[in-house]
Amino acid sequence: MNSDNMIKDIWKELEEAHVPSVVKRAMDIPSCLKMFCTYNGQDGYYGIAFSFSEGINLDISPFQNLSEIEVSLFKDSSFPDSKFLLIQLVNRDCRVRDIFAAICGNIANTIQSVSSEREAVLLVVSQMRKWQDLFSKKIKTTLSVQEQQGLFGELSFLQKLICSSMDKVHAVKSWVGPNMTPQDFQSELWAVEVKTIVANKFPNVSINGELQLDESTISKLYLYNLVVEILPVDGKTLPELIDELRDSLSQETYATNLFENKLLYSGYFDTDKDVYKERHYYTRKENYYLVQGDFPRIKKENLLLGVSDVKYSISLAVPTENVVEESNVLNTILSYEGNQKVL
């Protein structure tokens, strides 16, 4: 049983006990940090909690104004010299509850990979810092058609990295699109920006900001243009691609947890996957461009003083000498990462 299903099952059992107060049950996971599922019978709030040494300092003041989450910290009467961190979902919407369960399940999986209680608490806090943006913006509705298409393109390139000889953890770490960085994939010496467009559209791609195609601070910057056709049956759906990636990462626990975490903060939740099964993406064309020289773009150094947040589009129909082969891109990335070249 995966962790989020375990959490939902425990919540259901706690709710059915009809106790008019906060009740808890320990999760049976191999972790140095005690984790519990909780249910507040008086308010109908589902939650998770952690018990840890009172010697670990934790400031919850930054989390007092979360719109959907209530965070409390107090002395744990069940264990000596311990604190009890209680995190409750105050939104009773069923879809939001399922998403909260997925987030809690991801935390349960993540803390199993660390060896100290202090490090596990820091991981929990790290997740909490992301909850405000997640709950305020990304769980109200499912991903838009454009967001689904963009995510499909990013994950298509991630699959290429994972299927190469690149270390899987490094591959997933390089996917920074969920962090709203200038490029979708970044490492110390290289970056890739992914643009996914529909085949029946003009071959123009939108560029967001003056940094997105600015290669001045990096050794190699590539633009990966994926051209797809949207079909009712043929092709691959977003959930199918995600399942393929999960299967490829299944033997790498840390890479899997990192991938699931990034999916959540992309706004993708399994509870919505039936919505995404209607759109099948059929790849019509793929092109890679080395961003340098005369490649059409606006760079920060070209802007007049005071001009920023530039949004524009470029045409990929214009002949250019910047087109490169996929093998060239992957081999370059692998050489920078210190891995063996692909065949």
Coordinates of C-alpha atoms in Angstrom, one line a residue, residues 4-341:
D4 CA -1.2 8.3 0.8
N5 CA -3.6 5.4 0.7
M6 CA -2.4 4.3 4.1
I7 CA -3.0 7.8 5.4
K8 CA -6.5 8.0 4.0
D9 CA -7.4 4.6 5.5
I10 CA -6.2 5.6 8.9
W11 CA -8.1 8.9 8.7
K12 CA -11.3 7.0 7.9
E13 CA -10.8 4.6 10.8
L14 CA -10.2 7.6 13.2
E15 CA -13.2 9.4 11.9
E16 CA -15.4 6.4 12.3
A17 CA -14.4 6.2 16.0
H18 CA -16.5 9.3 16.6
V19 CA -14.2 10.8 19.2
P20 CA -15.0 14.5 19.8
S21 CA -11.4 15.6 20.1
V22 CA -8.1 15.2 18.3
V23 CA -7.1 11.5 18.0
K24 CA -3.9 10.1 16.5
R25 CA -2.5 6.8 15.3
A26 CA 1.1 6.1 14.5
M27 CA 2.1 5.3 10.9
D28 CA 4.0 2.1 10.5
I29 CA 7.0 3.4 8.5
P30 CA 10.7 2.8 9.0
S31 CA 11.7 6.3 10.1
C32 CA 13.7 7.9 12.8
L33 CA 10.9 10.5 13.2
K34 CA 7.6 9.4 14.8
M35 CA 4.8 10.3 12.4
F36 CA 1.0 10.1 13.1
C37 CA -2.2 10.5 11.3
T38 CA -4.7 12.6 13.2
Y39 CA -8.4 13.5 13.1
N40 CA -10.1 16.3 14.9
G41 CA -13.6 15.0 15.7
Q42 CA -14.9 18.3 16.8
D43 CA -14.0 20.3 13.7
G44 CA -13.7 17.5 11.1
Y45 CA -10.1 18.3 10.3
Y46 CA -7.7 15.6 8.9
G47 CA -4.0 16.0 9.7
I48 CA -0.6 14.6 10.4
A49 CA 1.7 15.0 13.3
F50 CA 5.3 14.4 14.3
S51 CA 6.8 13.8 17.7
F52 CA 10.5 14.7 18.2
S53 CA 13.0 15.6 20.8
E54 CA 12.4 19.0 22.6
G55 CA 16.1 19.7 22.0
I56 CA 15.3 20.3 18.3
N57 CA 14.4 24.0 17.9
L58 CA 11.5 24.7 15.6
D59 CA 9.9 28.1 14.8
I60 CA 6.4 27.7 13.4
S61 CA 5.6 31.5 13.3
P62 CA 6.1 31.6 9.5
F63 CA 3.3 29.1 9.1
Q64 CA 0.7 30.8 11.2
N65 CA -1.0 32.4 8.2
L66 CA -1.4 29.4 5.9
S67 CA -4.8 29.7 4.3
E68 CA -5.7 26.0 4.2
I69 CA -3.4 24.6 6.9
E70 CA -3.4 25.0 10.7
V71 CA 0.0 24.4 12.4
S72 CA 0.5 23.9 16.2
L73 CA 3.5 23.0 18.3
F74 CA 3.2 21.9 21.9
K75 CA 4.7 19.6 24.5
D76 CA 4.1 15.9 23.8
S77 CA 2.5 14.3 26.8
S78 CA 2.9 10.8 25.3
F79 CA 6.7 10.8 25.2
P80 CA 9.2 12.3 27.7
D81 CA 11.1 15.4 26.7
S82 CA 9.3 15.6 23.3
K83 CA 7.5 18.1 21.2
F84 CA 4.4 17.5 19.1
L85 CA 4.0 19.2 15.7
L86 CA 0.4 19.0 14.5
I87 CA -0.5 20.0 11.0
Q88 CA -4.3 20.0 10.2
L89 CA -6.2 20.6 6.9
V90 CA -9.0 23.1 7.6
N91 CA -10.5 22.8 4.1
R92 CA -13.1 20.0 4.1
D93 CA -13.3 19.6 0.3
C94 CA -12.8 16.0 -0.7
R95 CA -10.5 16.7 -3.6
V96 CA -8.3 19.0 -1.4
R97 CA -8.2 16.2 1.2
D98 CA -7.0 13.7 -1.3
I99 CA -4.3 16.1 -2.4
F100 CA -3.3 16.8 1.2
A101 CA -3.0 13.0 1.7
A102 CA -0.7 12.8 -1.4
I103 CA 1.5 15.6 0.1
C104 CA 1.5 13.8 3.5
G105 CA 2.3 10.5 1.8
N106 CA 5.2 12.2 0.0
I107 CA 6.6 13.4 3.3
A108 CA 6.2 10.0 4.8
N109 CA 8.3 8.5 2.0
T110 CA 10.9 11.3 2.1
I111 CA 11.7 11.1 5.9
Q112 CA 12.4 7.4 5.5
S113 CA 15.5 8.2 3.5
V114 CA 17.3 10.2 6.3
S115 CA 19.2 8.8 9.3
S116 CA 18.7 11.5 11.9
E117 CA 15.6 12.9 13.7
R118 CA 16.9 16.5 13.2
E119 CA 17.3 16.0 9.5
A120 CA 13.8 14.5 9.2
V121 CA 12.3 17.5 11.0
L122 CA 14.1 19.9 8.6
L123 CA 12.7 18.0 5.7
V124 CA 9.2 18.4 7.1
V125 CA 9.8 22.1 7.6
S126 CA 11.1 22.4 4.0
Q127 CA 7.8 20.9 2.7
M128 CA 5.8 23.2 4.9
R129 CA 7.4 26.3 3.4
K130 CA 6.1 25.3 0.0
W131 CA 2.5 24.7 1.1
Q132 CA 1.3 28.3 1.1
D133 CA 1.9 28.7 -2.6
L134 CA 0.7 25.2 -3.4
F135 CA -2.6 25.5 -1.6
S136 CA -3.3 29.1 -2.6
K137 CA -2.7 28.6 -6.3
K138 CA -2.3 25.1 -7.6
I139 CA -5.0 22.9 -6.0
K140 CA -8.1 25.0 -6.7
T141 CA -8.5 23.6 -10.2
T142 CA -6.8 21.0 -12.4
L143 CA -4.0 22.0 -14.7
S144 CA -5.1 24.0 -17.7
V145 CA -4.7 22.6 -21.2
Q146 CA -1.6 24.8 -21.7
E147 CA -0.1 23.7 -18.3
Q148 CA -0.7 20.0 -19.2
Q149 CA 1.0 20.4 -22.5
G150 CA 4.0 22.2 -21.0
L151 CA 4.3 19.5 -18.3
F152 CA 4.2 16.8 -21.0
G153 CA 7.0 18.4 -22.8
E154 CA 9.2 18.8 -19.7
L155 CA 8.6 15.2 -18.7
S156 CA 9.4 14.0 -22.2
F157 CA 12.8 15.5 -22.0
L158 CA 13.3 14.2 -18.4
Q159 CA 12.5 10.7 -19.8
K160 CA 15.4 11.2 -22.3
L161 CA 17.8 12.0 -19.6
I162 CA 16.7 9.1 -17.4
C163 CA 17.0 6.7 -20.4
S164 CA 20.5 7.9 -21.1
S165 CA 23.4 6.9 -18.9
M166 CA 22.9 9.9 -16.7
D167 CA 22.6 9.3 -13.0
K168 CA 18.8 9.2 -12.2
V169 CA 19.1 11.4 -9.2
H170 CA 21.0 14.0 -11.1
A171 CA 18.5 13.8 -13.9
V172 CA 15.5 14.5 -11.6
K173 CA 17.4 17.2 -9.8
S174 CA 18.1 19.0 -13.0
W175 CA 14.4 19.3 -13.7
V176 CA 13.7 22.7 -12.1
G177 CA 10.6 23.7 -14.0
P178 CA 8.4 23.3 -10.9
N179 CA 10.6 25.9 -9.2
M180 CA 9.8 28.6 -11.7
T181 CA 13.4 29.1 -12.7
P182 CA 14.4 30.7 -16.0
Q183 CA 14.9 27.4 -17.8
D184 CA 13.1 24.1 -17.2
F185 CA 16.3 22.1 -16.8
Q186 CA 19.4 23.5 -15.1
S187 CA 22.7 22.2 -13.9
E188 CA 26.0 23.9 -13.1
L189 CA 27.2 24.1 -16.8
W190 CA 24.2 23.5 -18.9
A191 CA 20.5 24.3 -19.2
V192 CA 17.6 23.3 -21.4
E193 CA 14.4 25.3 -22.0
V194 CA 11.5 23.2 -23.3
K195 CA 8.8 24.6 -25.5
T196 CA 5.9 22.3 -26.5
I197 CA 3.6 23.5 -29.3
V198 CA 0.7 22.0 -31.3
A199 CA 1.4 20.9 -34.8
N200 CA -1.4 22.9 -36.5
K201 CA -0.2 26.2 -35.0
F202 CA 2.4 28.6 -36.4
P203 CA 5.9 27.5 -35.3
N204 CA 6.2 30.3 -32.8
V205 CA 7.2 29.8 -29.2
S206 CA 6.6 32.2 -26.3
I207 CA 9.6 33.4 -24.3
N208 CA 9.0 34.5 -20.7
G209 CA 11.5 36.9 -19.5
E210 CA 14.9 38.2 -20.6
L211 CA 16.8 35.4 -18.8
Q212 CA 15.1 32.4 -20.5
L213 CA 17.3 32.5 -23.6
D214 CA 20.3 34.2 -22.1
E215 CA 23.3 31.9 -22.2
S216 CA 25.8 34.4 -20.9
T217 CA 26.1 32.8 -17.5
I218 CA 26.3 29.1 -18.6
S219 CA 28.4 27.0 -20.9
K220 CA 25.6 25.5 -23.0
L221 CA 22.0 26.5 -23.3
Y222 CA 19.6 24.5 -25.5
L223 CA 16.0 25.1 -26.6
Y224 CA 14.1 21.8 -27.1
N225 CA 11.0 22.3 -29.2
L226 CA 8.5 19.4 -29.1
V227 CA 5.7 19.5 -31.7
V228 CA 2.7 17.4 -30.8
E229 CA -0.7 16.6 -32.3
I230 CA -3.6 16.3 -29.9
L231 CA -5.6 13.2 -30.7
P232 CA -8.6 11.5 -29.0
V233 CA -7.0 8.0 -28.9
D234 CA -3.6 7.6 -30.5
G235 CA -0.5 8.9 -28.8
K236 CA 0.4 9.1 -25.1
T237 CA -1.4 10.7 -22.2
L238 CA 0.2 12.7 -19.5
P239 CA -0.7 10.0 -16.8
E240 CA 0.8 7.3 -19.1
L241 CA 4.1 9.3 -19.4
I242 CA 4.2 9.8 -15.6
D243 CA 3.7 6.1 -15.0
E244 CA 6.5 5.3 -17.4
L245 CA 8.8 7.6 -15.5
R246 CA 7.8 6.1 -12.2
D247 CA 8.6 2.7 -13.5
S248 CA 12.0 3.9 -14.7
L249 CA 12.8 5.3 -11.3
S250 CA 11.3 2.5 -9.2
Q251 CA 14.6 1.1 -8.1
E252 CA 15.9 4.5 -7.0
T253 CA 14.1 5.5 -3.8
Y254 CA 15.6 9.0 -3.5
A255 CA 15.1 9.8 -7.2
T256 CA 11.5 8.6 -6.9
N257 CA 10.7 10.7 -3.9
L258 CA 12.3 13.7 -5.5
F259 CA 10.3 13.1 -8.7
E260 CA 7.0 12.8 -6.8
N261 CA 7.7 15.9 -4.8
K262 CA 8.3 17.9 -8.0
L263 CA 5.1 16.5 -9.6
L264 CA 3.1 17.8 -6.6
Y265 CA 4.6 21.3 -6.9
S266 CA 3.9 21.3 -10.6
G267 CA 0.3 21.0 -9.7
Y268 CA -0.1 17.4 -10.9
F269 CA -2.1 15.1 -8.5
D270 CA -3.1 11.5 -9.2
T271 CA -6.6 12.3 -8.0
D272 CA -7.1 14.3 -11.2
K273 CA -5.6 11.8 -13.7
D274 CA -9.0 10.9 -15.2
V275 CA -9.3 14.5 -16.4
Y276 CA -5.9 14.2 -18.2
K277 CA -6.7 10.9 -19.9
E278 CA -8.8 12.6 -22.6
R279 CA -5.8 14.3 -24.3
H280 CA -3.3 12.0 -26.2
Y281 CA -0.1 13.6 -27.4
Y282 CA 1.4 12.3 -30.6
T283 CA 4.9 13.5 -31.4
R284 CA 5.2 15.1 -34.8
K285 CA 8.6 16.6 -34.6
E286 CA 11.4 17.4 -32.2
N287 CA 14.1 20.0 -32.7
Y288 CA 17.0 21.1 -30.6
Y289 CA 18.6 24.5 -30.9
L290 CA 21.9 25.7 -29.4
V291 CA 21.2 29.2 -28.1
Q292 CA 24.2 31.3 -29.1
G293 CA 25.4 33.7 -31.8
D294 CA 22.6 34.9 -34.0
F295 CA 19.8 32.8 -32.5
P296 CA 16.8 35.1 -32.2
R297 CA 16.4 36.2 -28.5
I298 CA 16.4 39.1 -26.1
K299 CA 19.1 39.2 -23.5
K300 CA 19.3 41.2 -20.3
E301 CA 22.3 43.1 -21.6
N302 CA 20.3 44.3 -24.6
L303 CA 17.6 46.0 -22.5
L304 CA 17.4 49.7 -21.7
L305 CA 17.7 50.6 -18.1
G306 CA 14.5 50.0 -16.3
V307 CA 13.0 47.5 -18.7
S308 CA 12.4 44.0 -17.3
D309 CA 9.9 41.1 -17.3
V310 CA 10.0 41.0 -21.1
K311 CA 7.6 38.5 -22.9
Y312 CA 7.9 37.9 -26.6
S313 CA 7.7 35.2 -29.2
I314 CA 10.2 33.8 -31.8
S315 CA 9.6 32.0 -35.0
L316 CA 11.3 28.6 -35.4
A317 CA 10.4 28.6 -39.1
V318 CA 13.3 31.0 -39.8
P319 CA 16.3 29.0 -41.2
T320 CA 19.1 28.8 -38.6
E321 CA 22.5 27.1 -38.2
N322 CA 21.8 26.5 -34.6
V323 CA 19.9 23.2 -35.0
V324 CA 21.7 20.4 -33.3
E325 CA 21.1 16.6 -33.1
E326 CA 19.6 15.1 -29.9
S327 CA 22.6 12.8 -29.5
N328 CA 24.9 15.9 -29.5
V329 CA 22.8 17.5 -26.8
L330 CA 22.7 14.4 -24.6
N331 CA 26.4 13.7 -25.1
T332 CA 27.3 17.2 -24.1
I333 CA 25.1 17.1 -21.0
L334 CA 26.6 13.7 -20.0
S335 CA 30.1 14.9 -20.5
Y336 CA 29.4 17.9 -18.2
E337 CA 27.9 15.5 -15.7
G338 CA 30.9 13.2 -15.8
N339 CA 29.0 10.3 -17.3
Q340 CA 29.7 7.9 -20.1
K341 CA 28.4 9.0 -23.5

